[in-house]
């Protein structure tokens, strides 16, 4: 069955201690955990044979997106069944189920600075969830079409979100306010990319669209 999302350990130390792993999910509604050692990553053989160490039935419909927390302790999955599920990354036991979206979940993102998870959906909203009590803390509204992707910029203080109508929204998280809309693409924007959180250019992001165009942007709202 088709694989729709792959994520891997965020901490290099886990790979170096042979505790590195990746998580996969797709149309079979199953999440699998695969262990990867540092030795395997540096292998000179043409192909490495991996077998999943854990496999669980996670959702009732296709899995669209996966995410791993910065400390590698939590795995999050989002599905066309409108649910977000959180798992212990060690054994994939269920921690909590987050309910609130009215359509498919398209992207999940852990905050780099707070114990929060961000989700976007076909219901045209972005939700910010607490990883302490697993409640919805904020809902960002204003999109007029399905939201396909989200990324943090400016050290996690702002969010950018992309849509099927070719727009990118820039959100100031603390105020729930959309502070800019970028209109350059002519088709849905599936791909967003930002520099590493430690990179000096925290206001730069890149977008890729079904219009076959890649745009590089610089956010100037902080300077304003």
Coordinates of N, CA and C in Angstrom, one line a residue:
X1 N 0.8 -1.2 0.0 CA 0.0 0.0 0.0 C 0.9 1.3 0.0
X2 N 0.3 2.3 -0.6 CA 1.1 3.6 -0.7 C 1.5 4.1 0.7
X3 N 2.7 4.7 0.7 CA 3.2 5.4 1.9 C 3.0 6.9 1.7
X4 N 2.3 7.5 2.6 CA 2.1 9.0 2.4 C 2.9 9.8 3.3
X5 N 3.5 9.3 4.4 CA 4.4 10.1 5.3 C 5.5 9.3 5.9
X6 N 6.7 9.9 6.0 CA 7.8 9.3 6.7 C 8.5 10.3 7.5
X7 N 8.8 10.0 8.8 CA 9.5 10.9 9.6 C 10.6 10.1 10.4
X8 N 11.6 10.8 10.8 CA 12.7 10.1 11.5 C 13.1 10.8 12.8
X9 N 13.9 10.1 13.6 CA 14.4 10.7 14.8 C 15.0 12.1 14.6
X10 N 14.7 13.0 15.5 CA 15.2 14.4 15.4 C 16.5 14.5 16.1
X11 N 16.9 13.6 17.0 CA 18.2 13.8 17.7 C 19.2 12.9 17.1
X12 N 20.3 13.5 16.7 CA 21.5 12.7 16.1 C 22.0 11.7 17.1
X13 N 21.9 12.0 18.4 CA 22.5 11.1 19.4 C 21.8 9.8 19.4
X14 N 20.5 9.8 19.0 CA 19.8 8.5 19.0 C 20.4 7.6 17.9
X15 N 20.7 8.2 16.8 CA 21.3 7.4 15.7 C 22.7 6.9 16.1
X16 N 23.5 7.8 16.8 CA 24.8 7.4 17.2 C 24.9 6.3 18.2
X17 N 23.8 6.2 19.0 CA 23.7 5.2 20.0 C 22.9 4.0 19.6
X18 N 22.7 3.9 18.2 CA 21.9 2.8 17.6 C 20.4 2.8 18.0
X19 N 19.9 3.9 18.5 CA 18.5 4.0 18.8 C 17.7 4.9 17.9
X20 N 18.3 5.1 16.7 CA 17.6 5.9 15.7 C 16.4 5.1 15.1
X21 N 15.4 5.9 14.7 CA 14.2 5.2 14.2 C 13.5 6.1 13.2
X22 N 12.7 5.5 12.3 CA 11.7 6.2 11.5 C 10.4 5.6 11.6
X23 N 9.4 6.5 11.4 CA 8.0 6.1 11.4 C 7.3 6.3 10.1
X24 N 6.5 5.3 9.6 CA 5.9 5.4 8.3 C 4.4 5.2 8.5
X25 N 3.6 5.8 7.6 CA 2.2 5.6 7.6 C 1.6 5.9 6.2
X26 N 0.4 5.4 5.9 CA -0.1 5.5 4.6 C -1.6 5.1 4.5
X27 N -1.9 4.7 3.3 CA -3.3 4.4 3.0 C -3.8 3.1 3.7
X28 N -2.9 2.3 4.2 CA -3.3 1.1 4.9 C -3.7 1.3 6.3
X29 N -3.6 2.7 6.7 CA -4.1 3.1 8.1 C -3.2 2.6 9.2
X30 N -2.0 2.1 8.9 CA -1.1 1.5 9.8 C 0.1 2.3 10.0
X31 N 0.6 2.4 11.3 CA 1.8 3.1 11.6 C 2.9 2.0 11.9
X32 N 4.1 2.2 11.3 CA 5.1 1.2 11.6 C 6.4 2.0 12.1
X33 N 7.1 1.3 13.0 CA 8.3 1.9 13.5 C 9.5 1.0 13.0
X34 N 10.5 1.7 12.5 CA 11.7 1.0 11.9 C 12.9 1.5 12.6
X35 N 13.7 0.6 13.2 CA 14.9 1.0 13.9 C 16.1 1.1 12.9
X36 N 16.9 2.2 13.0 CA 18.0 2.4 12.1 C 19.2 2.7 13.0
X37 N 20.3 2.0 12.7 CA 21.5 2.2 13.5 C 22.5 3.2 12.7
X38 N 23.4 3.8 13.4 CA 24.4 4.6 12.8 C 25.2 3.8 11.8
X39 N 25.5 2.6 12.1 CA 26.2 1.7 11.2 C 25.5 1.5 9.9
X40 N 24.2 1.3 10.0 CA 23.4 1.1 8.8 C 23.4 2.4 7.9
X41 N 23.3 3.5 8.5 CA 23.3 4.8 7.8 C 24.6 5.0 7.0
X42 N 25.7 4.4 7.5 CA 27.0 4.6 6.9 C 27.5 3.3 6.1
X43 N 26.5 2.4 5.9 CA 26.8 1.2 5.2 C 27.2 1.5 3.7
X44 N 28.1 0.7 3.2 CA 28.5 0.9 1.8 C 27.8 -0.1 0.9
X45 N 27.0 -0.9 1.5 CA 26.2 -1.9 0.6 C 25.1 -1.1 -0.2
X46 N 24.7 -1.8 -1.2 CA 23.8 -1.1 -2.1 C 22.4 -1.0 -1.5
X47 N 22.0 -1.9 -0.7 CA 20.6 -1.9 -0.1 C 20.6 -2.5 1.3
X48 N 19.9 -1.9 2.2 CA 19.8 -2.3 3.6 C 18.4 -2.9 3.7
X49 N 18.3 -4.1 4.3 CA 17.0 -4.7 4.5 C 16.5 -4.3 5.9
X50 N 15.4 -3.7 6.0 CA 14.8 -3.3 7.3 C 13.5 -4.0 7.5
X51 N 13.2 -4.3 8.7 CA 11.9 -4.8 9.1 C 11.3 -4.0 10.2
X52 N 10.0 -3.7 10.2 CA 9.4 -2.9 11.3 C 9.5 -3.6 12.6
X53 N 9.8 -2.9 13.6 CA 9.9 -3.5 15.0 C 8.5 -3.4 15.6
X54 N 7.7 -2.5 15.2 CA 6.3 -2.4 15.8 C 5.4 -1.9 14.6
X55 N 4.2 -2.5 14.6 CA 3.2 -2.1 13.6 C 1.8 -2.1 14.3
X56 N 1.1 -0.9 14.2 CA -0.2 -0.8 14.8 C -1.2 -0.2 13.8
X57 N -2.5 -0.7 14.0 CA -3.6 -0.1 13.2 C -3.9 1.2 13.9
X58 N -3.7 2.3 13.3 CA -3.8 3.6 13.9 C -5.1 4.4 13.6
X59 N -5.6 4.3 12.4 CA -6.8 5.1 12.0 C -7.8 4.3 11.2
X60 N -9.0 4.9 11.0 CA -10.0 4.2 10.3 C -10.0 4.7 8.8
X61 N -9.2 5.7 8.5 CA -9.0 6.2 7.1 C -7.5 6.4 6.8
X62 N -7.2 6.8 5.6 CA -5.8 7.0 5.2 C -5.1 8.0 6.2
X63 N -3.8 7.7 6.5 CA -2.9 8.6 7.2 C -2.3 9.5 6.3
X64 N -2.5 10.8 6.5 CA -1.9 11.9 5.6 C -0.6 12.4 6.1
X65 N -0.4 12.4 7.4 CA 0.8 13.1 7.9 C 1.3 12.5 9.3
X66 N 2.6 12.6 9.5 CA 3.2 12.2 10.7 C 4.2 13.2 11.2
X67 N 4.4 13.3 12.5 CA 5.4 14.2 13.1 C 6.0 13.6 14.3
X68 N 7.3 13.9 14.6 CA 8.0 13.5 15.8 C 8.4 14.7 16.6
X69 N 8.2 14.7 17.9 CA 8.6 15.8 18.7 C 10.1 16.0 18.7
X70 N 10.6 17.2 19.0 CA 12.0 17.5 19.0 C 12.8 16.6 20.0
X71 N 12.2 16.1 21.0 CA 12.9 15.3 22.0 C 12.8 13.8 21.6
X72 N 12.1 13.5 20.5 CA 11.9 12.1 20.0 C 11.0 11.3 20.9
X73 N 10.2 11.9 21.8 CA 9.4 11.1 22.7 C 8.0 10.8 22.3
X74 N 7.5 11.7 21.4 CA 6.1 11.6 20.9 C 6.0 11.5 19.4
X75 N 5.2 10.6 18.9 CA 4.8 10.5 17.5 C 3.4 11.0 17.4
X76 N 3.1 11.8 16.4 CA 1.8 12.3 16.1 C 1.4 11.9 14.7
X77 N 0.1 11.5 14.5 CA -0.4 11.1 13.2 C -1.7 11.8 13.0
X78 N -1.9 12.2 11.7 CA -3.1 12.9 11.3 C -3.7 12.2 10.1
X79 N -5.1 12.1 10.1 CA -5.7 11.2 9.1 C -6.9 11.8 8.4
X80 N -7.4 11.2 7.4 CA -8.6 11.6 6.7 C -9.8 11.3 7.6
X81 N -9.6 10.6 8.7 CA -10.8 10.4 9.7 C -11.0 11.6 10.6
X82 N -10.2 12.7 10.4 CA -10.4 13.9 11.1 C -9.7 13.9 12.5
X83 N -9.0 12.8 12.8 CA -8.4 12.7 14.1 C -6.9 12.9 14.1
X84 N -6.4 13.4 15.2 CA -5.0 13.4 15.5 C -4.7 12.5 16.7
X85 N -3.7 11.6 16.5 CA -3.4 10.7 17.6 C -1.9 10.9 18.0
X86 N -1.7 10.8 19.3 CA -0.3 10.9 19.9 C 0.1 9.6 20.5
X87 N 1.3 9.2 20.2 CA 1.8 7.9 20.7 C 3.2 8.1 21.4
X88 N 3.4 7.2 22.3 CA 4.8 7.0 22.9 C 5.7 6.5 21.8
X89 N 6.7 7.2 21.5 CA 7.6 6.7 20.4 C 8.3 5.4 20.7
X90 N 8.4 5.0 22.0 CA 9.1 3.8 22.3 C 8.4 2.6 21.9
X91 N 7.1 2.5 22.2 CA 6.3 1.3 21.9 C 5.1 1.6 21.1
X92 N 4.8 2.8 20.7 CA 3.7 3.2 20.0 C 2.4 3.0 20.7
X93 N 2.4 3.1 22.0 CA 1.2 3.0 22.8 C 0.5 4.4 22.7
X94 N -0.8 4.4 22.7 CA -1.6 5.6 22.5 C -1.5 6.5 23.7
X95 N -1.2 7.8 23.6 CA -1.2 8.7 24.6 C -2.5 9.5 24.7
X96 N -3.0 10.0 23.5 CA -4.2 10.8 23.5 C -4.7 10.9 22.1
X97 N -6.0 11.1 22.0 CA -6.6 11.4 20.7 C -7.2 12.8 20.7
X98 N -6.8 13.6 19.7 CA -7.2 15.0 19.7 C -8.3 15.2 18.6
X99 N -9.5 15.7 19.1 CA -10.7 15.8 18.2 C -11.0 17.3 18.1
X100 N -11.4 17.7 17.0 CA -11.8 19.1 16.8 C -11.9 19.5 15.3
X101 N -11.1 19.0 14.5 CA -11.2 19.3 13.1 C -12.4 18.6 12.4
X102 N -12.9 19.3 11.4 CA -14.1 18.8 10.8 C -13.9 18.1 9.4
X103 N -12.6 18.2 9.0 CA -12.3 17.5 7.7 C -10.9 16.9 7.9
X104 N -10.3 16.3 6.8 CA -9.0 15.6 6.9 C -7.9 16.5 7.5
X105 N -7.0 15.9 8.2 CA -5.8 16.5 8.7 C -4.7 16.4 7.6
X106 N -4.1 17.5 7.2 CA -3.1 17.5 6.2 C -1.7 17.6 6.6
X107 N -1.5 18.3 7.8 CA -0.1 18.5 8.2 C -0.1 18.7 9.8
X108 N 0.9 18.1 10.4 CA 1.2 18.3 11.8 C 2.6 18.8 12.0
X109 N 2.7 19.6 13.1 CA 4.0 20.2 13.3 C 4.2 20.5 14.8
X110 N 5.3 20.0 15.4 CA 5.6 20.3 16.8 C 6.3 21.6 16.9
X111 N 5.9 22.4 17.9 CA 6.6 23.7 18.2 C 8.0 23.4 18.6
X112 N 8.9 24.3 18.1 CA 10.4 24.2 18.5 C 10.7 24.8 19.8
X113 N 9.7 25.6 20.4 CA 10.0 26.3 21.6 C 9.0 26.1 22.7
X114 N 7.9 25.4 22.5 CA 6.9 25.2 23.5 C 6.3 23.7 23.4
X115 N 5.6 23.3 24.4 CA 5.0 22.0 24.4 C 3.7 22.0 23.7
X116 N 3.7 22.2 22.4 CA 2.5 22.4 21.6 C 2.7 21.7 20.3
X117 N 1.5 21.3 19.7 CA 1.4 20.7 18.4 C 0.5 21.5 17.6
X118 N 0.8 21.7 16.3 CA 0.0 22.5 15.4 C -0.5 21.6 14.3
X119 N -1.8 21.8 13.9 CA -2.4 21.0 12.9 C -3.1 21.9 11.9
X120 N -3.2 21.5 10.6 CA -4.0 22.2 9.6 C -4.8 21.2 8.9
X121 N -6.0 21.6 8.4 CA -7.0 20.7 7.9 C -7.7 21.3 6.7
X122 N -8.4 20.3 6.0 CA -9.3 20.7 4.9 C -10.5 21.5 5.4
X123 N -10.7 21.7 6.7 CA -11.8 22.5 7.2 C -11.4 24.0 7.3
X124 N -10.2 24.3 6.7 CA -9.7 25.7 6.6 C -9.3 26.4 7.9
X125 N -9.0 25.5 8.9 CA -8.5 26.1 10.1 C -7.2 25.5 10.5
X126 N -6.4 26.2 11.3 CA -5.2 25.8 12.0 C -5.5 25.7 13.5
X127 N -5.1 24.6 14.1 CA -5.4 24.5 15.6 C -4.0 24.2 16.3
X128 N -3.9 24.8 17.4 CA -2.7 24.7 18.3 C -3.2 23.9 19.6
X129 N -2.5 22.8 19.8 CA -2.9 21.9 20.9 C -1.8 21.9 22.0
X130 N -2.2 21.8 23.2 CA -1.3 21.6 24.4 C -0.9 20.2 24.5
X131 N 0.4 20.0 24.7 CA 1.0 18.7 24.9 C 1.0 18.3 26.4
X132 N 0.4 19.2 27.2 CA 0.3 19.0 28.7 C -1.0 18.4 29.0
X133 N -2.1 19.0 28.6 CA -3.4 18.5 28.9 C -4.2 18.1 27.6
X134 N -3.6 18.2 26.5 CA -4.1 17.8 25.2 C -5.4 18.4 24.8
X135 N -5.5 19.7 25.2 CA -6.7 20.5 24.8 C -6.3 21.5 23.7
X136 N -7.3 21.9 22.9 CA -7.0 22.9 21.8 C -6.9 24.3 22.5
X137 N -5.8 24.9 22.3 CA -5.5 26.2 22.9 C -5.9 27.4 22.0
X138 N -5.8 27.2 20.7 CA -6.1 28.3 19.7 C -6.6 27.7 18.4
X139 N -7.4 28.4 17.8 CA -7.9 28.1 16.4 C -7.6 29.3 15.5
X140 N -6.8 29.2 14.5 CA -6.6 30.3 13.6 C -7.5 30.1 12.4
X141 N -8.3 31.2 12.2 CA -9.4 31.2 11.1 C -9.2 32.3 10.2
X142 N -9.5 32.1 8.9 CA -9.4 33.2 7.9 C -9.1 32.6 6.5
X143 N -8.7 31.4 6.4 CA -8.5 30.8 5.1 C -9.9 30.6 4.4
X144 N -9.8 30.6 3.1 CA -11.1 30.4 2.3 C -11.0 29.1 1.6
X145 N -10.0 28.3 1.8 CA -9.8 27.0 1.1 C -9.0 26.1 2.0
X146 N -8.9 24.8 1.6 CA -8.2 23.8 2.4 C -6.8 24.2 2.6
X147 N -6.3 23.9 3.8 CA -4.9 24.2 4.2 C -4.1 22.9 4.0
X148 N -3.0 23.0 3.2 CA -2.2 21.8 2.9 C -0.9 21.7 3.7
X149 N -0.3 22.8 4.1 CA 1.0 22.7 4.8 C 1.1 23.9 5.7
X150 N 2.0 23.7 6.7 CA 2.3 24.7 7.7 C 3.8 24.6 8.1
X151 N 4.4 25.7 8.4 CA 5.8 25.8 8.9 C 5.9 26.9 9.9
X152 N 6.9 26.8 10.8 CA 7.2 27.9 11.7 C 8.3 28.7 11.1
X153 N 8.3 30.0 11.3 CA 9.3 30.9 11.0 C 9.6 31.8 12.2
X154 N 10.7 32.6 12.1 CA 11.1 33.6 13.1 C 11.1 32.9 14.5
X155 N 11.9 31.8 14.6 CA 12.1 31.2 15.9 C 10.9 30.6 16.6
X156 N 9.9 30.2 15.7 CA 8.7 29.6 16.3 C 7.6 30.6 16.7
X157 N 7.8 31.9 16.5 CA 6.8 32.9 16.9 C 5.7 33.1 15.9
X158 N 6.0 32.7 14.6 CA 5.0 32.9 13.5 C 4.8 31.6 12.8
X159 N 3.7 31.5 12.1 CA 3.4 30.3 11.3 C 3.1 30.8 9.9
X160 N 3.5 30.0 8.9 CA 3.1 30.2 7.5 C 2.3 29.0 7.1
X161 N 1.2 29.2 6.4 CA 0.3 28.1 5.9 C 0.0 28.3 4.5
X162 N -0.1 27.2 3.7 CA -0.3 27.2 2.3 C -1.6 26.5 2.0
X163 N -2.2 26.9 0.9 CA -3.6 26.4 0.6 C -3.7 25.9 -0.9
X164 N -4.9 25.3 -1.2 CA -5.1 24.8 -2.5 C -5.4 25.9 -3.5
X165 N -5.7 27.2 -3.0 CA -5.9 28.3 -3.9 C -4.7 29.1 -4.2
X166 N -3.5 28.6 -3.8 CA -2.2 29.2 -4.1 C -1.8 30.4 -3.3
X167 N -2.4 30.5 -2.1 CA -2.0 31.6 -1.2 C -1.2 31.0 0.0
X168 N -0.3 31.9 0.5 CA 0.4 31.6 1.8 C 0.0 32.7 2.8
X169 N -0.4 32.2 4.0 CA -0.8 33.1 5.1 C 0.4 33.2 6.1
X170 N 0.6 34.3 6.7 CA 1.6 34.5 7.7 C 0.8 34.9 9.0
X171 N 1.0 34.0 10.0 CA 0.2 34.2 11.3 C 1.2 34.6 12.4
X172 N 0.8 35.6 13.2 CA 1.4 35.9 14.5 C 0.7 35.0 15.6
X173 N 1.4 34.1 16.1 CA 0.8 33.1 17.0 C 0.1 33.7 18.2
X174 N 0.9 34.6 18.9 CA 0.4 35.1 20.2 C -0.9 35.8 20.1
X175 N -1.2 36.4 18.9 CA -2.4 37.2 18.8 C -3.5 36.6 17.9
X176 N -3.2 35.4 17.3 CA -4.1 34.7 16.4 C -4.3 35.5 15.1
X177 N -3.4 36.4 14.8 CA -3.6 37.4 13.7 C -2.9 37.0 12.5
X178 N -3.6 37.1 11.3 CA -2.9 37.0 10.0 C -2.3 38.3 9.7
X179 N -1.0 38.4 9.6 CA -0.3 39.7 9.4 C 0.2 39.9 7.9
X180 N 0.0 38.8 7.1 CA 0.4 39.0 5.7 C -0.2 37.9 4.9
X181 N -0.5 38.1 3.6 CA -0.9 37.1 2.7 C 0.0 37.2 1.4
X182 N 0.6 36.1 1.0 CA 1.5 36.1 -0.2 C 0.8 35.5 -1.3
X183 N 0.7 36.2 -2.4 CA -0.1 35.8 -3.6 C 0.8 35.8 -4.8
X184 N 1.4 34.7 -5.1 CA 2.3 34.6 -6.3 C 2.0 33.3 -7.1
X185 N 1.7 32.3 -6.4 CA 1.4 31.0 -7.1 C 0.0 31.0 -7.7
X186 N -0.1 30.2 -8.8 CA -1.4 30.1 -9.5 C -2.1 28.7 -9.3
X187 N -1.5 27.9 -8.4 CA -2.2 26.6 -8.1 C -1.9 26.2 -6.7
X188 N -2.3 25.1 -6.3 CA -2.2 24.6 -4.9 C -0.7 24.5 -4.5
X189 N -0.5 24.9 -3.3 CA 0.9 24.9 -2.7 C 1.0 23.7 -1.8
X190 N 1.7 22.7 -2.2 CA 1.9 21.5 -1.4 C 3.2 21.6 -0.5
X191 N 4.2 22.2 -1.0 CA 5.5 22.2 -0.4 C 5.9 23.5 0.2
X192 N 6.4 23.4 1.5 CA 6.9 24.6 2.2 C 8.2 24.1 2.9
X193 N 9.2 25.0 2.9 CA 10.5 24.6 3.4 C 11.1 25.8 4.2
X194 N 11.7 25.6 5.3 CA 12.3 26.7 6.1 C 13.7 26.2 6.5
X195 N 14.6 27.2 6.8 CA 15.9 26.8 7.3 C 15.9 26.1 8.6
X196 N 17.0 25.4 9.0 CA 17.1 24.8 10.3 C 16.9 25.9 11.3
X197 N 16.3 25.5 12.5 CA 15.9 26.5 13.5 C 17.1 27.2 14.0
X198 N 18.3 26.6 13.9 CA 19.5 27.3 14.3 C 20.1 28.2 13.3
X199 N 19.6 28.2 12.1 CA 20.1 29.0 11.0 C 19.8 30.5 11.3
X200 N 20.7 31.4 10.8 CA 20.5 32.8 11.1 C 19.4 33.4 10.3
X201 N 19.1 32.9 9.2 CA 18.0 33.4 8.3 C 16.6 32.8 8.7
X202 N 16.1 33.1 9.9 CA 14.9 32.5 10.3 C 13.7 33.1 9.7
X203 N 13.8 34.1 8.9 CA 12.7 34.8 8.2 C 12.6 34.4 6.7
X204 N 13.4 33.4 6.3 CA 13.3 32.9 4.9 C 12.5 31.6 4.8
X205 N 11.7 31.5 3.8 CA 11.0 30.3 3.5 C 10.8 30.1 2.0
X206 N 10.6 28.8 1.6 CA 10.5 28.5 0.2 C 9.2 27.7 0.0
X207 N 8.5 28.0 -1.1 CA 7.3 27.4 -1.5 C 7.3 26.7 -2.8
X208 N 6.7 25.6 -3.0 CA 6.6 24.9 -4.2 C 5.2 24.5 -4.6
X209 N 4.8 24.7 -5.8 CA 3.4 24.6 -6.1 C 3.1 23.7 -7.3
X210 N 1.8 23.3 -7.5 CA 1.4 22.6 -8.7 C 1.6 23.4 -10.0
X211 N 1.8 24.7 -9.9 CA 2.1 25.5 -11.1 C 3.5 25.4 -11.6
X212 N 4.3 24.4 -11.0 CA 5.7 24.1 -11.3 C 6.6 25.3 -11.0
X213 N 6.3 26.2 -10.1 CA 7.1 27.3 -9.7 C 7.6 27.1 -8.3
X214 N 8.8 27.4 -8.0 CA 9.4 27.5 -6.7 C 9.7 29.0 -6.3
X215 N 9.2 29.4 -5.2 CA 9.4 30.8 -4.8 C 10.2 30.8 -3.5
X216 N 11.1 31.8 -3.4 CA 11.9 32.0 -2.2 C 11.4 33.3 -1.6
X217 N 11.0 33.3 -0.3 CA 10.4 34.5 0.3 C 11.2 34.9 1.5
X218 N 11.1 36.2 1.8 CA 11.7 36.8 3.0 C 10.6 37.5 3.8
X219 N 10.3 37.1 5.0 CA 9.3 37.8 5.8 C 9.9 39.1 6.4
X220 N 9.2 40.2 6.2 CA 9.7 41.5 6.7 C 8.8 42.1 7.7
X221 N 7.8 41.3 8.2 CA 6.9 41.8 9.2 C 7.5 42.1 10.5
X222 N 8.5 41.3 10.9 CA 9.2 41.6 12.2 C 9.9 43.0 12.1
X223 N 10.5 43.3 11.0 CA 11.1 44.6 10.9 C 10.1 45.8 10.9
X224 N 8.9 45.5 10.3 CA 7.9 46.5 10.3 C 7.4 46.8 11.7

